[in-house]
Short mmCIF file of C-alpha atoms in Angstrom, two decimals:
data_model
loop_
_atom_site.label_atom_id
_atom_site.label_comp_id
_atom_site.label_asym_id
_atom_site.label_seq_id
_atom_site.Cartn_x
_atom_site.Cartn_y
_atom_site.Cartn_z
CA UNK O 1 15.74 8.45 -23.10
CA UNK O 2 13.96 8.61 -19.74
CA UNK O 3 10.90 10.53 -20.90
CA UNK O 4 8.46 7.81 -19.86
CA UNK O 5 9.86 7.89 -16.32
CA UNK O 6 7.84 10.98 -15.60
CA UNK O 7 4.59 9.08 -15.94
CA UNK O 8 3.66 6.92 -12.96
CA UNK O 9 2.17 3.58 -13.87
CA UNK O 10 -1.23 4.50 -12.50
CA UNK O 11 -1.11 7.88 -14.29
CA UNK O 12 -3.74 9.24 -11.92
CA UNK O 13 -1.48 12.07 -10.73
CA UNK O 14 -0.42 15.00 -12.94
CA UNK O 15 2.84 14.90 -14.88
CA UNK O 16 3.85 18.31 -13.50
CA UNK O 17 6.97 19.85 -15.01
CA UNK O 18 8.77 18.63 -18.10
CA UNK O 19 12.47 17.82 -17.73
CA UNK O 20 13.22 21.17 -19.37
CA UNK O 21 11.11 22.98 -16.78
CA UNK O 22 12.85 21.05 -13.99
CA UNK O 23 16.20 22.17 -15.41
CA UNK O 24 14.99 25.79 -15.47
CA UNK O 25 13.87 25.55 -11.82
CA UNK O 26 17.39 24.40 -10.89
CA UNK O 27 19.07 27.08 -13.02
CA UNK O 28 17.10 29.69 -11.04
CA UNK O 29 18.75 28.40 -7.81
CA UNK O 30 22.30 28.71 -9.14
CA UNK O 31 24.22 31.89 -8.43
CA UNK O 32 25.89 34.00 -11.09
CA UNK O 33 29.51 32.87 -11.59
CA UNK O 34 29.16 29.63 -9.60
CA UNK O 35 31.04 26.37 -10.21
CA UNK O 36 28.68 23.56 -11.08
CA UNK O 37 29.09 19.81 -11.51
CA UNK O 38 26.41 17.92 -13.42
CA UNK O 39 25.73 14.20 -13.18
CA UNK O 40 25.10 11.85 -16.08
CA UNK O 41 21.63 11.85 -17.68
CA UNK O 42 18.88 14.37 -16.90
CA UNK O 43 21.18 16.92 -15.19
CA UNK O 44 23.05 17.52 -18.49
CA UNK O 45 19.91 19.37 -19.65
CA UNK O 46 20.95 22.13 -17.25
CA UNK O 47 24.09 22.82 -19.28
CA UNK O 48 22.08 23.00 -22.47
CA UNK O 49 19.59 25.51 -21.03
CA UNK O 50 21.98 27.63 -18.97
CA UNK O 51 21.81 31.30 -20.09
CA UNK O 52 25.21 32.67 -21.14
CA UNK O 53 24.86 35.76 -18.97
CA UNK O 54 25.04 33.63 -15.81
CA UNK O 55 28.74 33.00 -16.47
CA UNK O 56 28.64 29.57 -14.82
CA UNK O 57 31.77 27.41 -14.80
CA UNK O 58 30.80 23.80 -15.40
CA UNK O 59 33.12 21.21 -13.86
CA UNK O 60 33.35 17.65 -15.11
CA UNK O 61 35.13 15.26 -12.77
CA UNK O 62 37.21 13.61 -15.51
CA UNK O 63 39.37 16.73 -15.38
CA UNK O 64 37.93 19.91 -16.90
CA UNK O 65 36.52 23.16 -15.50
CA UNK O 66 34.79 25.47 -17.97
CA UNK O 67 32.74 23.12 -20.16
CA UNK O 68 30.74 25.04 -22.75
CA UNK O 69 28.36 23.32 -25.11
CA UNK O 70 29.06 20.80 -27.87
CA UNK O 71 31.67 20.69 -30.63
CA UNK O 72 30.95 20.76 -34.35
CA UNK O 73 32.15 17.98 -36.64
CA UNK O 74 35.09 20.25 -37.45
CA UNK O 75 36.11 21.06 -33.86
CA UNK O 76 35.40 17.66 -32.20
CA UNK O 77 38.31 16.06 -30.33
CA UNK O 78 38.44 12.47 -29.01
CA UNK O 79 40.38 13.72 -25.98
CA UNK O 80 37.78 16.34 -25.03
CA UNK O 81 34.92 14.62 -23.22
CA UNK O 82 32.82 14.96 -20.07
CA UNK O 83 32.29 12.39 -17.30
CA UNK O 84 29.44 10.90 -19.33
CA UNK O 85 32.05 10.21 -22.07
CA UNK O 86 30.23 12.62 -24.39
CA UNK O 87 32.07 15.06 -26.65
CA UNK O 88 32.16 18.65 -25.31
CA UNK O 89 33.58 22.09 -26.00
CA UNK O 90 35.24 24.47 -23.56
CA UNK O 91 34.89 28.21 -23.05
CA UNK O 92 37.46 30.94 -22.44
CA UNK O 93 39.03 30.51 -19.01
CA UNK O 94 38.73 26.72 -18.99
CA UNK O 95 41.38 24.47 -17.43
CA UNK O 96 42.41 20.80 -17.51
CA UNK O 97 43.83 18.80 -14.59
CA UNK O 98 44.35 15.26 -13.32
CA UNK O 99 41.70 13.25 -11.44
CA UNK O 100 43.19 13.79 -7.97
CA UNK O 101 43.08 17.56 -8.47
CA UNK O 102 39.58 17.27 -9.88
CA UNK O 103 38.31 15.42 -6.83
CA UNK O 104 40.29 17.75 -4.60
CA UNK O 105 38.12 20.53 -6.03
CA UNK O 106 35.08 18.49 -5.07
CA UNK O 107 36.14 17.12 -1.68
CA UNK O 108 37.80 20.40 -0.73
CA UNK O 109 34.51 22.28 -1.00
CA UNK O 110 35.45 24.38 -4.03
CA UNK O 111 32.49 23.29 -6.16
CA UNK O 112 29.40 25.36 -5.35
CA UNK O 113 26.67 23.09 -6.69
CA UNK O 114 26.28 19.54 -7.87
CA UNK O 115 23.17 18.18 -9.53
CA UNK O 116 22.78 14.44 -9.83
CA UNK O 117 20.10 11.84 -10.48
CA UNK O 118 18.72 9.43 -7.93
CA UNK O 119 16.86 6.17 -7.47
CA UNK O 120 15.76 7.05 -3.91
CA UNK O 121 16.09 10.01 -1.57
CA UNK O 122 14.81 10.23 1.99
CA UNK O 123 13.76 12.73 4.68
CA UNK O 124 17.25 12.67 6.20
CA UNK O 125 18.74 13.75 2.88
CA UNK O 126 20.27 10.37 2.18
CA UNK O 127 20.59 9.36 -1.46
CA UNK O 128 20.73 5.99 -3.25
CA UNK O 129 21.75 5.95 -6.91
CA UNK O 130 24.45 3.38 -7.61
CA UNK O 131 23.16 -0.18 -7.23
CA UNK O 132 20.16 -2.46 -6.88
CA UNK O 133 21.36 -5.58 -5.03
CA UNK O 134 21.21 -8.69 -7.22
CA UNK O 135 19.83 -6.77 -10.19
CA UNK O 136 21.92 -3.88 -11.36
CA UNK O 137 25.30 -2.43 -10.49
CA UNK O 138 26.65 0.64 -12.24
CA UNK O 139 29.17 1.62 -9.60
CA UNK O 140 29.24 4.91 -7.76
CA UNK O 141 31.69 6.67 -10.07
CA UNK O 142 32.22 10.11 -8.58
CA UNK O 143 28.80 10.41 -6.93
CA UNK O 144 29.91 9.54 -3.37
CA UNK O 145 32.63 12.20 -3.50
CA UNK O 146 30.31 14.78 -5.03
CA UNK O 147 27.54 14.43 -2.44
CA UNK O 148 30.09 14.73 0.38
CA UNK O 149 32.06 17.59 -1.15
CA UNK O 150 29.92 20.04 -3.11
CA UNK O 151 28.60 22.98 -1.09
CA UNK O 152 25.04 22.37 -2.22
CA UNK O 153 23.74 19.02 -3.44
CA UNK O 154 20.64 19.00 -5.65
CA UNK O 155 18.97 15.74 -6.67
CA UNK O 156 16.98 15.87 -9.91
CA UNK O 157 14.66 12.91 -10.45
CA UNK O 158 11.33 11.67 -11.71
CA UNK O 159 8.98 11.71 -8.72
CA UNK O 160 7.76 8.15 -9.39
CA UNK O 161 9.65 5.11 -10.71
CA UNK O 162 8.49 3.33 -13.86
CA UNK O 163 6.65 0.96 -11.55
CA UNK O 164 4.85 3.90 -9.97
CA UNK O 165 6.75 3.87 -6.65
CA UNK O 166 7.46 7.24 -5.07
CA UNK O 167 11.21 7.90 -4.96
CA UNK O 168 10.90 10.32 -2.01
CA UNK O 169 10.86 8.00 1.00
CA UNK O 170 10.88 8.10 4.82
CA UNK O 171 14.05 5.98 4.56
CA UNK O 172 16.07 4.77 1.56
CA UNK O 173 15.86 1.02 0.98
CA UNK O 174 18.71 0.71 -1.54
CA UNK O 175 22.43 0.91 -0.64
CA UNK O 176 23.31 4.55 0.03
CA UNK O 177 25.47 6.88 -2.02
CA UNK O 178 25.64 9.30 0.89
CA UNK O 179 24.04 9.69 4.30
CA UNK O 180 22.34 12.99 5.11
CA UNK O 181 23.96 14.82 2.18
CA UNK O 182 21.14 16.15 -0.01
CA UNK O 183 20.09 19.80 0.34
CA UNK O 184 17.36 20.06 -2.30
CA UNK O 185 15.23 17.61 -4.29
CA UNK O 186 13.70 18.69 -7.61
CA UNK O 187 11.18 16.28 -9.11
CA UNK O 188 8.65 16.76 -11.87
CA UNK O 189 6.06 17.52 -9.16
CA UNK O 190 7.93 20.11 -7.11
CA UNK O 191 10.89 21.28 -5.05
CA UNK O 192 11.51 19.73 -1.62
CA UNK O 193 13.95 20.15 1.27
CA UNK O 194 14.77 17.08 3.40
CA UNK O 195 14.57 18.41 6.98
CA UNK O 196 15.63 15.28 8.88
CA UNK O 197 12.13 14.00 9.59
CA UNK O 198 10.11 15.23 6.64
CA UNK O 199 10.16 16.79 3.19
CA UNK O 200 9.40 20.50 3.33
CA UNK O 201 7.51 21.53 0.20
CA UNK O 202 9.21 24.61 -1.28
CA UNK O 203 7.21 24.73 -4.50
CA UNK O 204 4.72 22.60 -6.40
CA UNK O 205 4.38 22.40 -10.19
CA UNK O 206 1.19 23.93 -11.57
CA UNK O 207 -1.83 21.74 -10.94
CA UNK O 208 -0.08 19.48 -8.42
CA UNK O 209 -1.74 18.94 -5.03
CA UNK O 210 0.02 17.61 -1.91
CA UNK O 211 -2.13 14.50 -2.21
CA UNK O 212 -0.50 13.79 -5.60
CA UNK O 213 2.97 13.43 -4.06
CA UNK O 214 2.71 9.86 -2.77
CA UNK O 215 4.25 10.97 0.53
CA UNK O 216 2.40 10.30 3.80
CA UNK O 217 1.22 13.45 5.63
CA UNK O 218 3.50 12.78 8.59
CA UNK O 219 6.54 13.08 6.30
CA UNK O 220 5.31 16.22 4.54
CA UNK O 221 5.77 19.77 5.78
CA UNK O 222 3.79 22.39 3.94
CA UNK O 223 4.56 25.98 4.86
CA UNK O 224 1.91 28.50 3.95
CA UNK O 225 3.25 31.71 2.39
CA UNK X 1 69.86 3.41 -27.94
CA UNK X 2 72.34 3.28 -25.02
CA UNK X 3 72.03 0.92 -22.07
CA UNK X 4 70.53 3.55 -19.80
CA UNK X 5 67.92 4.65 -22.29
CA UNK X 6 64.27 4.45 -21.35
CA UNK X 7 63.31 4.35 -25.02
CA UNK X 8 61.97 1.07 -26.42
CA UNK X 9 61.10 0.26 -30.01
CA UNK X 10 57.50 -0.83 -29.49
CA UNK X 11 54.98 -2.37 -27.07
CA UNK X 12 56.35 -5.91 -27.45
CA UNK X 13 59.81 -4.80 -26.30
CA UNK X 14 58.57 -2.45 -23.58
CA UNK X 15 56.29 -5.08 -22.00
CA UNK X 16 58.84 -7.92 -22.10
CA UNK X 17 58.74 -8.77 -18.37
CA UNK X 18 54.98 -8.82 -17.72
CA UNK X 19 53.93 -12.12 -16.14
CA UNK X 20 50.76 -13.87 -14.97
CA UNK X 21 49.32 -12.56 -11.72
CA UNK X 22 50.58 -8.96 -11.96
CA UNK X 23 48.75 -5.90 -10.71
CA UNK X 24 48.33 -3.46 -13.57
CA UNK X 25 47.23 0.17 -13.51
CA UNK X 26 45.80 1.38 -16.79
CA UNK X 27 45.27 5.10 -17.42
CA UNK X 28 42.34 6.67 -19.20
CA UNK X 29 38.74 7.66 -18.55
CA UNK X 30 36.46 5.35 -20.49
CA UNK X 31 38.31 5.07 -23.80
CA UNK X 32 39.80 8.57 -23.54
CA UNK X 33 43.59 8.44 -23.11
CA UNK X 34 44.01 4.66 -22.91
CA UNK X 35 47.29 2.90 -23.79
CA UNK X 36 45.97 1.18 -26.91
CA UNK X 37 49.27 -0.35 -28.06
CA UNK X 38 50.02 -1.82 -24.61
CA UNK X 39 46.52 -3.26 -24.19
CA UNK X 40 46.67 -4.94 -27.60
CA UNK X 41 50.10 -6.34 -26.80
CA UNK X 42 48.94 -7.76 -23.43
CA UNK X 43 46.02 -9.38 -25.26
CA UNK X 44 48.48 -10.96 -27.69
CA UNK X 45 50.81 -12.13 -24.90
CA UNK X 46 47.86 -13.79 -23.19
CA UNK X 47 48.96 -12.87 -19.66
CA UNK X 48 46.58 -14.38 -17.09
CA UNK X 49 45.16 -13.51 -13.65
CA UNK X 50 45.70 -9.78 -14.01
CA UNK X 51 44.56 -7.49 -11.20
CA UNK X 52 43.44 -4.51 -13.28
CA UNK X 53 43.28 -1.12 -11.56
CA UNK X 54 41.51 1.30 -13.87
CA UNK X 55 38.51 3.60 -13.58
CA UNK X 56 36.32 1.78 -16.10
CA UNK X 57 38.11 -1.46 -17.12
CA UNK X 58 37.25 -0.63 -20.72
CA UNK X 59 33.91 -0.05 -22.32
CA UNK X 60 31.66 -1.79 -24.82
CA UNK X 61 34.23 -4.41 -25.82
CA UNK X 62 37.06 -1.89 -26.26
CA UNK X 63 40.03 -0.82 -24.12
CA UNK X 64 40.63 -3.22 -21.20
CA UNK X 65 37.39 -5.00 -22.15
CA UNK X 66 39.55 -6.71 -24.82
CA UNK X 67 41.36 -8.45 -21.95
CA UNK X 68 38.06 -9.16 -20.18
CA UNK X 69 36.71 -10.90 -23.26
CA UNK X 70 39.77 -13.19 -23.23
CA UNK X 71 39.30 -13.83 -19.49
CA UNK X 72 42.75 -12.42 -18.67
CA UNK X 73 41.47 -10.30 -15.77
CA UNK X 74 40.63 -12.05 -12.50
CA UNK X 75 40.46 -9.02 -10.22
CA UNK X 76 39.39 -5.45 -10.90
CA UNK X 77 39.53 -2.27 -8.84
CA UNK X 78 37.47 0.50 -10.43
CA UNK X 79 34.76 3.08 -9.78
CA UNK X 80 32.27 2.48 -12.55
CA UNK X 81 31.02 -0.58 -14.44
CA UNK X 82 28.09 1.07 -16.29
CA UNK X 83 28.39 0.76 -20.08
CA UNK X 84 30.73 -2.21 -19.70
CA UNK X 85 28.57 -5.34 -20.20
CA UNK X 86 31.62 -7.67 -20.21
CA UNK X 87 32.61 -6.55 -16.74
CA UNK X 88 29.08 -6.46 -15.33
CA UNK X 89 28.43 -10.00 -16.57
CA UNK X 90 31.76 -11.43 -15.34
CA UNK X 91 31.26 -9.67 -12.01
CA UNK X 92 27.76 -11.07 -11.46
CA UNK X 93 28.92 -14.58 -12.49
CA UNK X 94 31.89 -14.39 -10.12
CA UNK X 95 34.60 -14.71 -12.79
CA UNK X 96 36.06 -11.33 -11.90
CA UNK X 97 36.40 -10.17 -8.32
CA UNK X 98 35.41 -6.49 -8.52
CA UNK X 99 36.14 -3.89 -5.86
CA UNK X 100 34.21 -0.67 -6.47
CA UNK X 101 35.90 2.44 -5.10
CA UNK X 102 34.44 5.97 -5.19
CA UNK X 103 36.26 7.81 -7.96
CA UNK X 104 37.75 10.54 -5.78
CA UNK X 105 38.94 7.99 -3.23
CA UNK X 106 40.28 5.87 -6.10
CA UNK X 107 42.36 8.73 -7.51
CA UNK X 108 43.55 9.89 -4.08
CA UNK X 109 44.54 6.33 -3.06
CA UNK X 110 46.65 6.09 -6.23
CA UNK X 111 48.14 9.53 -5.62
CA UNK X 112 48.94 8.46 -2.04
CA UNK X 113 50.57 5.29 -3.38
CA UNK X 114 52.99 7.29 -5.47
CA UNK X 115 53.52 10.10 -2.99
CA UNK X 116 54.44 8.04 0.06
CA UNK X 117 51.26 8.87 2.01
CA UNK X 118 50.38 5.91 4.24
CA UNK X 119 46.68 6.64 4.51
CA UNK X 120 44.12 9.43 4.66
CA UNK X 121 40.70 10.16 6.14
CA UNK X 122 37.85 11.16 3.87
CA UNK X 123 34.11 11.76 4.37
CA UNK X 124 33.41 10.04 1.04
CA UNK X 125 31.59 6.77 1.60
CA UNK X 126 30.80 7.30 5.29
CA UNK X 127 27.52 5.59 6.16
CA UNK X 128 27.59 3.43 3.00
CA UNK X 129 28.79 -0.07 2.02
CA UNK X 130 32.16 1.50 1.17
CA UNK X 131 32.80 2.18 4.87
CA UNK X 132 32.30 -1.43 5.98
CA UNK X 133 35.23 -2.66 8.05
CA UNK X 134 37.08 0.66 7.87
CA UNK X 135 38.28 2.80 10.76
CA UNK X 136 36.01 5.81 11.38
CA UNK X 137 37.37 8.98 12.92
CA UNK X 138 35.40 12.09 13.83
CA UNK X 139 36.81 15.38 12.51
CA UNK X 140 34.35 18.17 11.66
CA UNK X 141 32.31 15.16 10.50
CA UNK X 142 32.86 11.40 10.49
CA UNK X 143 35.52 10.21 8.04
CA UNK X 144 36.85 6.79 7.04
CA UNK X 145 40.46 5.68 6.71
CA UNK X 146 41.56 4.85 3.17
CA UNK X 147 44.89 3.23 2.26
CA UNK X 148 47.19 3.77 -0.72
CA UNK X 149 46.98 1.82 -3.96
CA UNK X 150 50.11 0.69 -5.81
CA UNK X 151 50.77 -1.66 -8.71
CA UNK X 152 53.54 -3.71 -10.29
CA UNK X 153 53.08 -2.02 -13.66
CA UNK X 154 51.28 0.99 -15.12
CA UNK X 155 50.46 1.38 -18.81
CA UNK X 156 50.04 5.03 -19.75
CA UNK X 157 49.33 6.96 -22.94
CA UNK X 158 50.42 10.57 -23.41
CA UNK X 159 50.21 12.84 -26.41
CA UNK X 160 53.87 13.87 -26.20
CA UNK X 161 56.85 12.54 -24.29
CA UNK X 162 60.60 13.05 -24.40
CA UNK X 163 63.28 10.39 -24.17
CA UNK X 164 63.56 10.84 -20.38
CA UNK X 165 59.83 10.29 -19.96
CA UNK X 166 58.67 13.86 -19.31
CA UNK X 167 55.05 13.87 -20.44
CA UNK X 168 52.46 16.27 -21.81
CA UNK X 169 48.81 15.20 -21.96
CA UNK X 170 46.17 16.54 -24.29
CA UNK X 171 42.88 17.99 -22.96
CA UNK X 172 40.95 15.56 -20.72
CA UNK X 173 43.19 12.61 -21.63
CA UNK X 174 45.26 13.34 -18.50
CA UNK X 175 42.75 12.01 -15.92
CA UNK X 176 44.31 9.17 -13.83
CA UNK X 177 47.43 8.71 -15.95
CA UNK X 178 50.01 10.89 -14.14
CA UNK X 179 48.81 9.50 -10.79
CA UNK X 180 49.16 5.90 -11.91
CA UNK X 181 52.57 6.63 -13.40
CA UNK X 182 53.70 7.67 -9.91
CA UNK X 183 52.18 4.66 -8.14
CA UNK X 184 53.57 1.74 -10.15
CA UNK X 185 56.92 0.01 -9.72
CA UNK X 186 57.40 -0.02 -13.50
CA UNK X 187 55.64 2.63 -15.57
CA UNK X 188 55.49 2.05 -19.32
CA UNK X 189 54.40 4.98 -21.49
CA UNK X 190 53.34 5.08 -25.11
CA UNK X 191 53.14 8.43 -26.90
CA UNK X 192 51.79 9.81 -30.14
CA UNK X 193 54.86 12.05 -30.42
CA UNK X 194 58.26 10.99 -29.05
CA UNK X 195 60.53 14.04 -28.89
CA UNK X 196 64.13 14.70 -27.91
CA UNK X 197 65.12 16.19 -24.55
CA UNK X 198 64.04 19.83 -24.59
CA UNK X 199 61.14 19.05 -26.90
CA UNK X 200 58.75 19.86 -24.06
CA UNK X 201 59.23 23.15 -22.23
CA UNK X 202 59.95 22.46 -18.53
CA UNK X 203 56.96 24.61 -17.54
CA UNK X 204 54.71 22.45 -19.69
CA UNK X 205 55.70 19.07 -18.22
CA UNK X 206 52.58 17.50 -16.68
CA UNK X 207 54.45 14.46 -15.35
CA UNK X 208 58.19 14.62 -14.65
CA UNK X 209 60.13 11.78 -16.28
CA UNK X 210 61.49 10.56 -12.94
CA UNK X 211 58.26 8.57 -12.60
CA UNK X 212 58.65 6.83 -15.96
CA UNK X 213 60.77 3.71 -16.55
CA UNK X 214 60.04 2.97 -20.24
CA UNK X 215 58.68 4.93 -23.18
CA UNK X 216 57.96 4.13 -26.81
CA UNK X 217 56.46 5.71 -29.90
CA UNK X 218 52.98 4.23 -30.35
CA UNK X 219 51.27 3.49 -33.65
CA UNK X 220 47.88 3.07 -35.29
CA UNK X 221 45.83 5.00 -32.74
CA UNK X 222 42.06 4.64 -32.98
CA UNK X 223 41.23 7.31 -30.36
CA UNK X 224 37.64 6.11 -30.27
CA UNK X 225 34.90 8.50 -29.18
CA UNK X 226 32.29 6.71 -27.07
CA UNK X 227 29.40 9.16 -27.30
CA UNK X 228 29.78 11.74 -30.09
CA UNK X 229 27.34 14.63 -29.68
CA UNK X 230 27.53 17.65 -31.96
CA UNK X 231 26.17 21.17 -31.70
CA UNK X 232 22.93 21.76 -33.62
CA UNK X 233 22.44 18.15 -34.71
#
C-alpha cells in the first residue's frame, strides 16, 4: 500500500531497510511480556512478525487486549476487529472492555509501548499525523491519547515523503498530535532519538551515510561507539 | 406488555418521540456494534438537524453515513473521519459542523456525562489545536480541562438484553455503547436476543438495566465487516 513511500523522489539516497526490517528493528526493542499498541498501517506489520516466544500482549484501543493474528473464514466474527476495523483473532488470556477502560489503560500508563505512523516528527519529539490544513483531515482517533499515555512512544515512518521531503524536522510544520512525546523514531534509514535540540543517531541501515538523512548537521548527533 | 415495561415491538415504536434538532449518541466502532435498526428507522423518519455524537459517524456509506447522505446530520462530534468520504466532503464544504475529539477524551467525556463528573484534566491534546481555549493546569505535567458530554437520546446495539435492559455485549462490539447508554436522557437499545429477567447471569451484565429506558428485539442484521483479512490468504 505504501511501498513507494520508501523511495524519495530524487532516489539519490539508499532505500535502507524494508518495512519488514523496520518492524524487526522495533520488535528487538520490545521487552518479553510487554503490552503493545499498534497504530493503523505500517505498524501492523509488527504483529505479523512478532515471534510467539516473546509473549507480547497486543492492545487495540477499540476494546481488546491479547490480539493474536488473523481469523480463518470459519472462525471470523464481525464483532471481533482491531482499531483499523480489520478482522482479528485473540489468544489465550485475552480480554474485552469498553472504550473508557481501554483509554484508561493508555492514559493511566499501563501500556508499555505504542508504535504509530507519522507525517512529521521533530527534534523535540513532537509528532504530527492527523491533518494537513485545507487538504486532508483524518482525525486524530486515539493517537493523541496514545502518545501522551504509553510508557514508550515509537514512531515508524518512511524517512522521506512521496515528494522527497525529509519527515524528520527541526520543528513540525503541521498541526501537532503531541508535543514532546516521541521517544524513538524508526525510519527506513535508521533509528533516531529526539533529544530536544537534535536527532541522536542510534543506528543506521546498511549502506546509509549521515549525509543521506536529509537532516542538517546542526540537528544531527552522531555518537561514535 | 404492561405500562411500566421497557419493551417495545420494533424501532418505529421505540423511536416515536425523536424530533428535529436532537443530540444523538450512536454506539459502535466503525460498523462494529452499530444500532442498524434504529439508524434505518431514523433515515425513514427523516429527522433533521441531528447533532450526532459517535466515534466514526458511519463509514463508506453505511451506518450513520446513511443519515449523512440524506443530509440529516448538521453537527457531528467524533474522533475519526478517515474512511468516511461523506463526512469528509460535507465537513470541508461546511454542511456539517464537525468537532474532532481525541478518542480517549471522547470516551471519558461521555463516561463523565453519565457518571456525574463535572470535568476532568487530561494531558491528551496539550500543546495541540485541541487545547485551544481550554483551561490548562500543571500537575506532574500540563493538562487541559475537558467537560462532560451528554445527549438527548442514545441508540445502542447489544448482542443480548433482558426485559429490564440489562445488557451483554459480544467481543469488541462493546466499545462506546455502555458509556453512551449512561450519558443519554433516553437510551434505546436493540438486541439480537431479547431474553426474560434472569436470562443473563448478574455477574455477566456489562451494562445494568437502570441506564436503559427502552429495548426491542432487532431484525435483519447485516453485521458488515469493513476490512476482512484472513490467515494465510
